[in-house]
Coordinates of N, CA and C in Angstrom, one line a residue:
M1202 N -17.3 -43.3 39.5 CA -17.1 -43.2 41.0 C -16.1 -42.1 41.3
P1203 N -16.2 -41.5 42.4 CA -15.2 -40.4 42.8 C -13.8 -41.0 42.8
G1204 N -12.9 -40.2 42.3 CA -11.5 -40.6 42.2 C -11.1 -41.5 41.0
S1205 N -12.1 -41.9 40.2 CA -11.8 -42.7 39.1 C -11.1 -41.9 38.0
P1206 N -10.1 -42.4 37.4 CA -9.4 -41.7 36.3 C -10.3 -41.4 35.2
V1207 N -10.0 -40.2 34.6 CA -10.8 -39.7 33.4 C -10.3 -40.5 32.2
P1208 N -11.2 -41.0 31.4 CA -10.7 -41.8 30.2 C -9.9 -40.9 29.3
F1209 N -9.0 -41.5 28.6 CA -8.1 -40.7 27.7 C -8.9 -40.0 26.6
S1210 N -10.0 -40.6 26.1 CA -10.8 -40.0 25.0 C -11.5 -38.7 25.5
K1211 N -11.9 -38.7 26.8 CA -12.6 -37.5 27.3 C -11.5 -36.4 27.5
R1212 N -10.4 -36.8 28.0 CA -9.3 -35.8 28.2 C -8.9 -35.2 26.8
L1213 N -8.8 -36.1 25.8 CA -8.4 -35.6 24.5 C -9.4 -34.6 24.0
L1214 N -10.7 -35.0 24.2 CA -11.8 -34.1 23.7 C -11.8 -32.8 24.5
Y1215 N -11.5 -32.8 25.8 CA -11.4 -31.6 26.6 C -10.3 -30.7 26.1
Y1216 N -9.1 -31.3 25.9 CA -8.0 -30.5 25.4 C -8.2 -29.9 24.0
S1217 N -8.9 -30.7 23.2 CA -9.1 -30.3 21.8 C -10.1 -29.1 21.8
I1218 N -11.2 -29.1 22.6 CA -12.1 -28.0 22.7 C -11.4 -26.8 23.3
T1219 N -10.6 -27.0 24.3 CA -9.9 -25.9 24.9 C -9.0 -25.2 23.9
I1220 N -8.2 -26.0 23.1 CA -7.3 -25.4 22.1 C -8.1 -24.7 21.0
I1221 N -9.2 -25.2 20.6 CA -10.0 -24.6 19.6 C -10.6 -23.2 20.1
L1222 N -11.0 -23.2 21.3 CA -11.6 -22.0 21.9 C -10.5 -20.9 22.0
L1223 N -9.3 -21.3 22.4 CA -8.2 -20.4 22.5 C -7.8 -19.8 21.1
L1224 N -7.8 -20.7 20.1 CA -7.5 -20.2 18.8 C -8.6 -19.3 18.3
V1225 N -9.8 -19.5 18.6 CA -10.9 -18.6 18.2 C -10.7 -17.3 18.8
I1226 N -10.4 -17.3 20.1 CA -10.2 -16.0 20.9 C -9.0 -15.3 20.3
F1227 N -7.9 -16.0 20.0 CA -6.7 -15.4 19.4 C -7.1 -14.8 18.0
E1228 N -7.9 -15.5 17.3 CA -8.3 -15.0 15.9 C -9.1 -13.7 16.0
L1229 N -10.0 -13.7 17.0 CA -10.9 -12.5 17.2 C -10.0 -11.3 17.6
F1230 N -9.1 -11.5 18.5 CA -8.2 -10.4 18.9 C -7.3 -10.0 17.7
S1231 N -6.9 -10.9 16.9 CA -6.0 -10.6 15.8 C -6.8 -9.8 14.7
R1232 N -8.1 -10.2 14.5 CA -8.9 -9.5 13.5 C -9.1 -8.1 14.0
A1233 N -9.3 -7.9 15.3 CA -9.5 -6.6 15.9 C -8.2 -5.7 15.7
Y1234 N -7.0 -6.4 15.8 CA -5.8 -5.7 15.6 C -5.6 -5.2 14.2
Y1235 N -6.1 -6.0 13.2 CA -6.0 -5.6 11.8 C -7.2 -4.8 11.3
Y1236 N -8.1 -4.4 12.3 CA -9.3 -3.7 11.9 C -9.0 -2.5 11.0
Q1237 N -9.6 -2.4 9.8 CA -9.4 -1.4 8.8 C -8.1 -1.5 8.0
Y1238 N -7.3 -2.5 8.4 CA -6.1 -2.7 7.7 C -6.2 -4.1 7.1
L1239 N -5.6 -4.3 5.9 CA -5.8 -5.6 5.3 C -4.7 -6.6 5.8
S1240 N -5.2 -7.6 6.5 CA -4.3 -8.7 6.8 C -3.9 -9.4 5.6
R1241 N -2.6 -9.7 5.5 CA -2.1 -10.4 4.3 C -2.5 -11.8 4.2
H1242 N -3.0 -12.4 5.3 CA -3.4 -13.8 5.3 C -4.8 -13.9 5.7
P1243 N -5.6 -14.8 5.1 CA -7.0 -14.9 5.4 C -7.3 -15.2 6.9
I1244 N -6.3 -15.9 7.5 CA -6.4 -16.2 9.0 C -5.6 -15.2 9.7
A1245 N -6.2 -14.3 10.4 CA -5.5 -13.1 11.0 C -4.4 -13.5 12.0
F1246 N -4.6 -14.5 12.8 CA -3.6 -14.8 13.8 C -2.4 -15.4 13.2
I1247 N -2.5 -16.0 12.0 CA -1.3 -16.5 11.3 C -0.5 -15.4 10.8
Q1248 N -1.2 -14.3 10.4 CA -0.4 -13.1 10.0 C 0.2 -12.4 11.2
V1249 N -0.4 -12.5 12.3 CA 0.3 -11.9 13.5 C 1.5 -12.7 13.8
L1250 N 1.5 -14.0 13.7 CA 2.7 -14.8 14.0 C 3.8 -14.5 12.9
K1251 N 3.4 -14.3 11.7 CA 4.3 -14.0 10.6 C 5.0 -12.6 10.9
D1252 N 4.1 -11.6 11.4 CA 4.7 -10.3 11.7 C 5.6 -10.4 12.9
V1253 N 5.3 -11.2 13.9 CA 6.2 -11.3 15.0 C 7.5 -12.0 14.6
K1254 N 7.4 -13.0 13.7 CA 8.6 -13.6 13.2 C 9.5 -12.7 12.4
Q1255 N 8.8 -11.8 11.6 CA 9.6 -10.8 10.8 C 10.3 -9.8 11.7
K1256 N 9.6 -9.4 12.8 CA 10.2 -8.5 13.7 C 11.4 -9.1 14.4
A1257 N 11.2 -10.3 14.8 CA 12.3 -11.0 15.6 C 13.5 -11.2 14.6
R1258 N 13.2 -11.6 13.4 CA 14.3 -11.7 12.4 C 15.1 -10.4 12.2
A1259 N 14.3 -9.3 12.2 CA 14.9 -8.0 12.0 C 15.8 -7.6 13.1
I1260 N 15.5 -8.1 14.3 CA 16.3 -7.8 15.5 C 17.6 -8.7 15.5
T1261 N 17.4 -9.9 15.1 CA 18.5 -10.9 15.2 C 19.5 -11.0 14.0
T1262 N 19.1 -10.4 12.9 CA 19.9 -10.4 11.8 C 20.2 -9.0 11.2
S1263 N 21.3 -8.9 10.6 CA 21.7 -7.5 10.0 C 21.2 -7.4 8.6
D1264 N 20.9 -8.5 8.0 CA 20.5 -8.5 6.6 C 18.9 -8.5 6.5
T1265 N 18.3 -7.4 6.5 CA 16.9 -7.3 6.5 C 16.4 -6.5 5.3
L1266 N 15.1 -6.6 5.1 CA 14.5 -5.9 4.0 C 14.6 -4.4 4.2
E1267 N 14.5 -4.0 5.4 CA 14.6 -2.5 5.8 C 16.0 -2.0 5.5
K1268 N 17.0 -2.8 5.8 CA 18.4 -2.4 5.5 C 18.7 -2.4 4.0
R1269 N 18.1 -3.3 3.3 CA 18.3 -3.3 1.8 C 17.6 -2.1 1.2
S1270 N 16.5 -1.7 1.8 CA 15.8 -0.6 1.3 C 16.6 0.7 1.5
E1271 N 17.2 0.8 2.7 CA 18.0 2.0 3.0 C 19.2 2.0 2.1
E1272 N 19.8 0.9 1.8 CA 21.0 0.9 0.9 C 20.6 1.3 -0.5
A1273 N 19.4 0.8 -0.9 CA 18.9 1.2 -2.2 C 18.7 2.7 -2.3
Q1274 N 18.2 3.3 -1.2 CA 18.0 4.7 -1.2 C 19.3 5.5 -1.3
E1275 N 20.3 5.0 -0.7 CA 21.6 5.7 -0.8 C 22.2 5.6 -2.3
L1276 N 22.0 4.4 -2.9 CA 22.4 4.2 -4.3 C 21.6 5.1 -5.2
L1277 N 20.3 5.3 -4.9 CA 19.5 6.1 -5.7 C 19.9 7.6 -5.7
R1278 N 20.4 8.1 -4.6 CA 20.7 9.5 -4.4 C 22.2 9.6 -4.0
P1279 N 23.2 9.4 -4.9 CA 24.6 9.5 -4.5 C 24.9 11.0 -4.1
G1280 N 25.5 11.1 -2.9 CA 25.9 12.4 -2.4 C 24.8 13.1 -1.6
F1281 N 23.6 12.4 -1.6 CA 22.5 12.9 -0.8 C 22.7 12.6 0.7
P1282 N 22.4 13.4 1.6 CA 22.6 13.1 3.1 C 22.0 11.7 3.4
K1283 N 22.8 10.9 4.0 CA 22.4 9.5 4.4 C 21.1 9.5 5.3
A1284 N 21.1 10.4 6.2 CA 20.0 10.5 7.2 C 18.7 10.8 6.5
E1285 N 18.7 11.6 5.4 CA 17.5 11.9 4.7 C 17.0 10.7 3.9
S1286 N 18.0 10.0 3.3 CA 17.6 8.8 2.5 C 17.0 7.8 3.4
I1287 N 17.6 7.6 4.6 CA 17.0 6.6 5.5 C 15.6 7.1 6.0
G1288 N 15.5 8.4 6.2 CA 14.2 8.9 6.6 C 13.1 8.6 5.6
I1289 N 13.4 8.7 4.3 CA 12.4 8.4 3.3 C 12.0 7.0 3.3
S1290 N 13.0 6.1 3.5 CA 12.8 4.7 3.5 C 11.9 4.3 4.7
R1291 N 12.2 4.9 5.9 CA 11.4 4.5 7.1 C 10.0 5.1 7.0
E1292 N 9.9 6.3 6.4 CA 8.5 6.8 6.3 C 7.7 6.0 5.3
Q1293 N 8.3 5.5 4.3 CA 7.6 4.6 3.4 C 7.1 3.3 4.0
E1294 N 8.0 2.8 4.9 CA 7.7 1.6 5.6 C 6.5 1.8 6.5
E1295 N 6.4 3.0 7.2 CA 5.3 3.3 8.1 C 4.0 3.6 7.3
A1296 N 4.2 4.2 6.1 CA 3.0 4.5 5.3 C 2.5 3.3 4.5
N1297 N 3.2 2.2 4.5 CA 2.9 1.1 3.7 C 1.8 0.2 4.3
N1298 N 0.6 0.8 4.4 CA -0.6 0.1 4.9 C -1.8 0.5 4.0
A1299 N -2.6 -0.5 3.8 CA -3.8 -0.3 3.0 C -5.1 -0.3 3.8
V1300 N -6.1 0.4 3.4 CA -7.4 0.4 4.1 C -8.4 0.2 3.0
Y1301 N -9.6 -0.3 3.5 CA -10.7 -0.6 2.5 C -11.2 0.7 1.9
K1302 N -11.5 0.6 0.6 CA -12.1 1.7 -0.1 C -13.1 1.2 -1.1
P1303 N -14.3 1.7 -1.1 CA -15.4 1.2 -2.1 C -14.9 1.2 -3.5
W1304 N -15.5 0.3 -4.3 CA -15.2 0.2 -5.7 C -13.9 -0.3 -6.1
V1305 N -12.8 0.2 -5.5 CA -11.5 -0.2 -5.9 C -10.9 -1.2 -4.8
E1306 N -11.7 -1.5 -3.8 CA -11.4 -2.5 -2.8 C -10.4 -2.0 -1.7
F1307 N -9.3 -1.3 -2.1 CA -8.3 -0.8 -1.1 C -7.6 0.4 -1.7
A1308 N -7.0 1.1 -0.8 CA -6.1 2.2 -1.1 C -5.1 2.4 0.0
F1309 N -3.9 2.8 -0.3 CA -3.0 3.1 0.8 C -3.5 4.2 1.7
R1310 N -3.3 4.1 3.0 CA -3.9 5.0 3.9 C -3.3 6.4 3.8
D1311 N -4.0 7.4 4.3 CA -3.5 8.7 4.4 C -2.3 8.8 5.3
F1312 N -1.3 9.6 5.0 CA -0.1 9.7 5.8 C 0.5 11.1 5.8
E1313 N 1.0 11.5 6.9 CA 1.6 12.8 7.0 C 3.0 12.7 7.5
G1314 N 4.0 13.1 6.7 CA 5.4 13.0 7.1 C 6.2 14.1 6.6
R1315 N 7.5 14.0 6.7 CA 8.4 15.0 6.2 C 8.6 14.8 4.7
Y1316 N 8.7 13.6 4.2 CA 9.0 13.3 2.8 C 7.8 12.7 2.1
I1317 N 6.9 12.0 2.8 CA 5.8 11.4 2.1 C 4.5 11.8 2.7
N1318 N 3.6 12.3 1.9 CA 2.3 12.8 2.4 C 1.2 12.4 1.4
V1319 N 0.1 11.8 2.0 CA -1.0 11.4 1.3 C -2.3 11.9 2.0
A1320 N -3.2 12.5 1.3 CA -4.4 13.1 1.9 C -5.6 12.7 1.0
N1321 N -6.6 12.1 1.5 CA -7.7 11.6 0.7 C -7.3 10.6 -0.4
H1322 N -6.2 9.9 0.0 CA -5.7 8.9 -0.9 C -5.0 9.5 -2.2
I1323 N -4.6 10.8 -2.1 CA -4.0 11.5 -3.2 C -2.5 11.8 -2.7
R1324 N -1.5 11.4 -3.4 CA -0.2 11.6 -3.1 C 0.2 13.1 -3.4
R1325 N 0.8 13.7 -2.5 CA 1.2 15.1 -2.7 C 2.3 15.2 -3.7
S1326 N 2.3 16.2 -4.5 CA 3.3 16.5 -5.5 C 3.9 17.9 -5.2
I1327 N 5.2 17.9 -5.2 CA 6.0 19.2 -4.9 C 6.9 19.4 -6.1
P1328 N 6.6 20.4 -7.0 CA 5.4 21.2 -7.0 C 4.2 20.5 -7.6
D1329 N 3.0 21.0 -7.4 CA 1.8 20.4 -8.0 C 1.2 21.3 -9.0
R1330 N 1.8 22.4 -9.3 CA 1.3 23.3 -10.3 C 2.4 24.2 -10.9
S1331 N 2.2 24.6 -12.1 CA 3.3 25.5 -12.7 C 3.2 26.9 -12.3
D1332 N 2.0 27.4 -11.9 CA 1.8 28.7 -11.5 C 0.8 28.7 -10.3
S1333 N 1.4 29.0 -9.1 CA 0.6 28.9 -7.9 C -0.5 29.9 -7.8
L1334 N -0.4 31.0 -8.6 CA -1.4 32.1 -8.6 C -2.6 31.9 -9.6
A1335 N -2.4 30.9 -10.5 CA -3.5 30.7 -11.5 C -4.8 30.3 -10.9
N1336 N -5.9 30.9 -11.4 CA -7.2 30.5 -10.9 C -7.8 29.3 -11.6
D1337 N -7.5 29.1 -12.9 CA -8.1 28.0 -13.6 C -7.1 27.3 -14.4
P1338 N -6.2 26.5 -13.7 CA -5.2 25.8 -14.4 C -5.7 24.6 -15.2
F1339 N -4.9 24.1 -16.1 CA -5.2 22.9 -16.9 C -4.9 21.7 -16.0
T1340 N -5.9 20.9 -15.6 CA -5.8 19.9 -14.6 C -5.4 18.5 -15.3
I1341 N -4.4 17.9 -14.8 CA -3.9 16.6 -15.3 C -3.9 15.6 -14.2
W1342 N -4.6 14.5 -14.4 CA -4.6 13.4 -13.4 C -3.6 12.4 -13.9
F1343 N -2.8 11.9 -12.9 CA -1.9 10.8 -13.2 C -2.3 9.6 -12.4
L1344 N -2.5 8.5 -13.2 CA -2.9 7.2 -12.6 C -1.9 6.1 -12.9
G1345 N -1.7 5.2 -12.0 CA -0.8 4.1 -12.2 C -0.6 3.3 -10.9
G1346 N 0.4 2.5 -10.9 CA 0.7 1.7 -9.7 C 1.7 2.4 -8.8
S1347 N 2.6 1.6 -8.2 CA 3.6 2.1 -7.3 C 4.6 3.1 -7.9
T1348 N 4.9 2.9 -9.2 CA 5.8 3.8 -9.9 C 5.3 5.2 -10.0
M1349 N 4.0 5.3 -10.4 CA 3.4 6.6 -10.4 C 3.2 7.2 -9.0
Y1350 N 2.8 6.3 -8.1 CA 2.6 6.8 -6.7 C 3.9 7.4 -6.2
G1351 N 5.0 6.8 -6.5 CA 6.3 7.2 -6.0 C 6.7 6.4 -4.8
F1352 N 6.6 5.1 -4.9 CA 6.9 4.2 -3.8 C 8.4 4.4 -3.4
S1353 N 8.6 4.8 -2.1 CA 9.9 4.9 -1.5 C 10.7 6.1 -2.1
V1354 N 10.0 7.1 -2.7 CA 10.6 8.4 -3.0 C 9.9 9.5 -2.4
A1355 N 10.5 10.7 -2.3 CA 9.9 11.8 -1.6 C 8.8 12.5 -2.5
D1356 N 8.0 13.3 -1.9 CA 6.9 14.0 -2.7 C 7.5 14.8 -3.9
A1357 N 8.7 15.3 -3.8 CA 9.3 16.1 -4.8 C 9.9 15.2 -5.9
E1358 N 9.9 13.9 -5.7 CA 10.6 13.0 -6.7 C 9.6 12.2 -7.5
T1359 N 8.3 12.4 -7.3 CA 7.4 11.6 -8.0 C 7.3 12.1 -9.5
I1360 N 6.7 11.2 -10.3 CA 6.6 11.6 -11.8 C 5.7 12.8 -12.0
P1361 N 4.6 13.0 -11.3 CA 3.8 14.2 -11.5 C 4.6 15.5 -11.2
A1362 N 5.4 15.4 -10.0 CA 6.2 16.6 -9.6 C 7.3 16.9 -10.7
A1363 N 7.9 15.8 -11.2 CA 8.9 16.0 -12.2 C 8.3 16.6 -13.5
F1364 N 7.0 16.2 -13.8 CA 6.3 16.7 -15.0 C 6.1 18.2 -14.9
V1365 N 5.8 18.7 -13.7 CA 5.6 20.1 -13.5 C 6.9 20.9 -13.8
R1366 N 7.9 20.4 -13.2 CA 9.2 21.0 -13.3 C 9.7 21.1 -14.8
A1367 N 9.4 19.9 -15.5 CA 9.8 19.9 -16.9 C 8.9 20.8 -17.7
Y1368 N 7.7 20.9 -17.4 CA 6.7 21.8 -18.1 C 7.2 23.3 -17.9
R1369 N 7.5 23.6 -16.7 CA 8.0 25.0 -16.4 C 9.2 25.4 -17.3
K1370 N 10.1 24.4 -17.4 CA 11.3 24.6 -18.2 C 11.1 24.7 -19.7
T1371 N 10.2 23.9 -20.2 CA 10.0 23.9 -21.7 C 8.9 24.8 -22.1
H1372 N 8.0 25.2 -21.2 CA 6.9 26.1 -21.6 C 6.7 27.1 -20.5
P1373 N 7.7 28.0 -20.4 CA 7.7 29.0 -19.3 C 6.5 30.0 -19.4
G1374 N 6.0 30.2 -20.7 CA 4.9 31.1 -20.9 C 3.6 30.3 -21.2
G1375 N 3.6 29.0 -21.0 CA 2.4 28.2 -21.4 C 1.3 28.3 -20.4
R1376 N 0.2 27.7 -20.8 CA -1.0 27.7 -19.9 C -0.7 27.0 -18.6
P1377 N -1.1 27.6 -17.5 CA -0.8 27.0 -16.2 C -1.4 25.7 -16.0
I1378 N -0.7 24.8 -15.4 CA -1.1 23.4 -15.2 C -1.1 23.0 -13.7
R1379 N -2.0 22.1 -13.4 CA -2.0 21.5 -12.1 C -2.1 20.0 -12.2
V1380 N -1.3 19.3 -11.4 CA -1.3 17.8 -11.4 C -1.9 17.2 -10.2
L1381 N -2.5 16.0 -10.3 CA -3.0 15.3 -9.2 C -2.5 13.8 -9.3
N1382 N -1.8 13.4 -8.3 CA -1.2 12.1 -8.3 C -2.2 11.1 -7.7
L1383 N -2.9 10.3 -8.5 CA -3.8 9.3 -8.1 C -3.2 7.9 -8.2
G1384 N -1.9 7.8 -8.4 CA -1.2 6.5 -8.4 C -1.4 5.8 -7.1
M1385 N -1.4 4.5 -7.2 CA -1.6 3.7 -6.0 C -0.9 2.3 -6.1
P1386 N 0.0 2.0 -5.2 CA 0.7 0.7 -5.2 C -0.2 -0.5 -5.4
F1387 N 0.2 -1.4 -6.3 CA -0.5 -2.6 -6.6 C -1.7 -2.4 -7.6
Y1388 N -2.1 -1.2 -7.9 CA -3.2 -1.0 -8.9 C -2.7 -1.4 -10.3
Y1389 N -3.7 -2.0 -11.0 CA -3.4 -2.2 -12.4 C -4.5 -1.5 -13.2
S1390 N -4.4 -1.6 -14.6 CA -5.2 -0.8 -15.4 C -6.7 -0.8 -15.2
Y1391 N -7.3 -2.0 -14.9 CA -8.7 -2.1 -14.7 C -9.1 -1.4 -13.5
Q1392 N -8.3 -1.6 -12.4 CA -8.6 -0.9 -11.1 C -8.6 0.6 -11.3
E1393 N -7.6 1.1 -12.1 CA -7.5 2.5 -12.3 C -8.7 3.1 -13.1
L1394 N -9.2 2.2 -14.0 CA -10.3 2.6 -14.8 C -11.5 2.8 -13.9
I1395 N -11.7 1.9 -12.9 CA -12.8 2.0 -12.0 C -12.6 3.3 -11.1
L1396 N -11.4 3.6 -10.7 CA -11.2 4.8 -9.9 C -11.5 6.0 -10.7
L1397 N -11.0 6.0 -12.0 CA -11.3 7.2 -12.8 C -12.8 7.4 -13.1
T1398 N -13.5 6.3 -13.4 CA -14.9 6.4 -13.6 C -15.7 6.9 -12.4
D1399 N -15.3 6.4 -11.2 CA -16.0 6.8 -10.0 C -15.8 8.3 -9.7
R1400 N -14.6 8.8 -10.0 CA -14.4 10.3 -9.8 C -15.1 11.1 -10.8
I1401 N -15.2 10.6 -12.0 CA -15.9 11.4 -13.0 C -17.4 11.4 -12.7
F1402 N -17.9 10.3 -12.3 CA -19.4 10.3 -11.9 C -19.7 11.1 -10.7
R1403 N -18.7 11.4 -9.9 CA -18.8 12.3 -8.7 C -18.6 13.8 -9.1
G1404 N -18.5 14.0 -10.4 CA -18.4 15.4 -10.8 C -17.0 16.0 -10.9
Q1405 N -16.0 15.1 -10.7 CA -14.6 15.6 -10.7 C -14.0 15.3 -12.1
K1406 N -13.9 16.3 -12.9 CA -13.5 16.1 -14.3 C -12.2 16.7 -14.6
P1407 N -11.2 16.0 -15.0 CA -9.9 16.5 -15.4 C -9.9 17.0 -16.8
D1408 N -8.9 17.8 -17.2 CA -8.7 18.2 -18.6 C -7.9 17.1 -19.3
M1409 N -7.1 16.4 -18.6 CA -6.3 15.3 -19.3 C -6.0 14.2 -18.2
V1410 N -5.9 13.0 -18.7 CA -5.5 11.9 -17.9 C -4.3 11.2 -18.4
V1411 N -3.3 10.9 -17.6 CA -2.1 10.2 -17.9 C -2.1 8.9 -17.1
M1412 N -2.0 7.7 -17.8 CA -1.9 6.4 -17.1 C -0.7 5.7 -17.5
L1413 N 0.0 5.2 -16.4 CA 1.3 4.4 -16.6 C 1.0 3.0 -16.1
D1414 N 1.0 2.1 -17.1 CA 0.6 0.7 -16.7 C 1.4 -0.3 -17.5
G1415 N 1.3 -1.6 -17.1 CA 1.9 -2.7 -17.7 C 2.6 -3.6 -16.8
L1416 N 3.4 -3.1 -15.9 CA 4.1 -4.0 -15.0 C 3.2 -4.8 -14.0
N1417 N 2.3 -4.1 -13.3 CA 1.3 -4.7 -12.4 C 0.4 -5.7 -13.2
D1418 N 0.0 -5.3 -14.4 CA -0.9 -6.2 -15.2 C -0.2 -7.5 -15.5
C1419 N 1.1 -7.5 -15.6 CA 1.9 -8.7 -15.8 C 2.3 -9.5 -14.6
I1420 N 2.7 -8.7 -13.5 CA 3.1 -9.4 -12.3 C 1.9 -10.1 -11.6
A1421 N 0.7 -9.4 -11.7 CA -0.5 -10.0 -11.1 C -1.4 -10.4 -12.3
A1422 N -0.9 -11.1 -13.2 CA -1.7 -11.5 -14.4 C -3.0 -12.2 -14.1
N1423 N -3.0 -13.0 -13.1 CA -4.2 -13.7 -12.7 C -5.2 -12.7 -12.2
N1424 N -4.8 -11.7 -11.5 CA -5.7 -10.7 -11.0 C -6.3 -9.9 -12.2
A1425 N -5.5 -9.6 -13.2 CA -6.0 -8.8 -14.4 C -7.0 -9.6 -15.2
V1426 N -6.8 -10.9 -15.3 CA -7.7 -11.8 -16.1 C -9.0 -11.9 -15.3
K1427 N -8.9 -12.1 -14.0 CA -10.2 -12.3 -13.2 C -10.8 -11.0 -12.8
R1428 N -10.1 -9.9 -13.0 CA -10.7 -8.6 -12.7 C -10.9 -8.5 -11.2
V1429 N -9.8 -8.8 -10.4 CA -9.9 -8.7 -8.9 C -8.6 -8.0 -8.5
P1430 N -8.6 -7.2 -7.5 CA -7.4 -6.5 -7.0 C -6.4 -7.4 -6.4
A1431 N -5.2 -6.9 -6.1 CA -4.1 -7.7 -5.6 C -4.4 -8.2 -4.2
F1432 N -5.2 -7.5 -3.4 CA -5.5 -7.9 -2.0 C -6.8 -8.7 -1.9
A1433 N -7.4 -9.2 -3.0 CA -8.6 -9.9 -3.0 C -8.4 -11.3 -2.4
I1434 N -8.6 -11.4 -1.1 CA -8.3 -12.7 -0.4 C -9.2 -13.8 -0.9
G1435 N -8.7 -14.9 -1.3 CA -9.5 -16.1 -1.7 C -10.0 -16.0 -3.1
K1436 N -9.5 -15.0 -3.9 CA -9.9 -14.8 -5.3 C -8.9 -15.4 -6.2
G1437 N -7.9 -16.1 -5.7 CA -6.9 -16.7 -6.7 C -5.8 -15.7 -7.1
D1438 N -5.6 -14.7 -6.4 CA -4.6 -13.7 -6.8 C -3.2 -14.4 -6.8
S1439 N -2.4 -14.0 -7.7 CA -1.1 -14.6 -7.9 C 0.0 -14.0 -7.1
Y1440 N -0.2 -12.8 -6.5 CA 0.8 -12.1 -5.8 C 0.3 -11.5 -4.5
R1441 N 0.9 -11.7 -3.4 CA 0.5 -11.0 -2.2 C 1.7 -10.3 -1.5
P1442 N 1.5 -9.1 -1.0 CA 2.6 -8.5 -0.3 C 2.9 -9.3 0.9
G1443 N 4.2 -9.4 1.2 CA 4.7 -10.2 2.3 C 5.0 -11.6 2.0
S1444 N 4.9 -12.0 0.7 CA 5.2 -13.3 0.2 C 6.7 -13.4 -0.1
K1445 N 7.1 -14.5 -0.6 CA 8.6 -14.6 -0.9 C 9.1 -13.7 -1.9
E1446 N 8.1 -13.2 -2.8 CA 8.5 -12.3 -3.8 C 9.1 -11.0 -3.2
D1447 N 8.5 -10.6 -2.1 CA 8.9 -9.4 -1.4 C 10.4 -9.5 -0.9
E1448 N 10.8 -10.7 -0.6 CA 12.2 -10.8 0.0 C 13.2 -11.1 -1.0
E1449 N 12.9 -11.3 -2.3 CA 13.8 -11.6 -3.3 C 14.3 -10.3 -4.0

């Protein structure tokens, strides 16, 4: 009858359907926001809430991961201009995003900055060769995780760049060399082997390969055993960026 009160069960059903529809819409928009970037949580809108919470905490507290990173940069380079150390830290934070890449599942995105530069998923090395005029240098590929990549250090501070400087010093008349930094944060040995194999099958053949491994194989031991990358959502990975391990 007109004017009769709606039963509680029907109202509850209506509210439930409305909430579910709103959550679905929120999830779709959240997935669009993380398009081509890896959401750290399988449910995208939960990751949005976590990101908002992290931003709010950064505004309301002085003890943040960003501040700790900036302090670590200063300790790493005593006497170095503070503004430049902070600049490196902030560029790394901005570059700290992964995109999908076939075979290896993900790679940190390309980035162009004053201190950190990545093109075609290859980290720049300064210098990247012992003789800039040499036409046929001895090519060395460097593979590894964040240590080889040079996480939170400048292009001139990476291991491949240091290798070139050391080679120039110890072998000033030696055969010219060129280095290629293929290191990638979170990669472990099996993932690097896939990357190496893919490049070789595409006709890119180095003269020497240097691999630095061990830490990521142990930190993400479950990933190494199951042969899945660190960002393989739902594959039982033991470590995810943005988890409590990041804050400790």
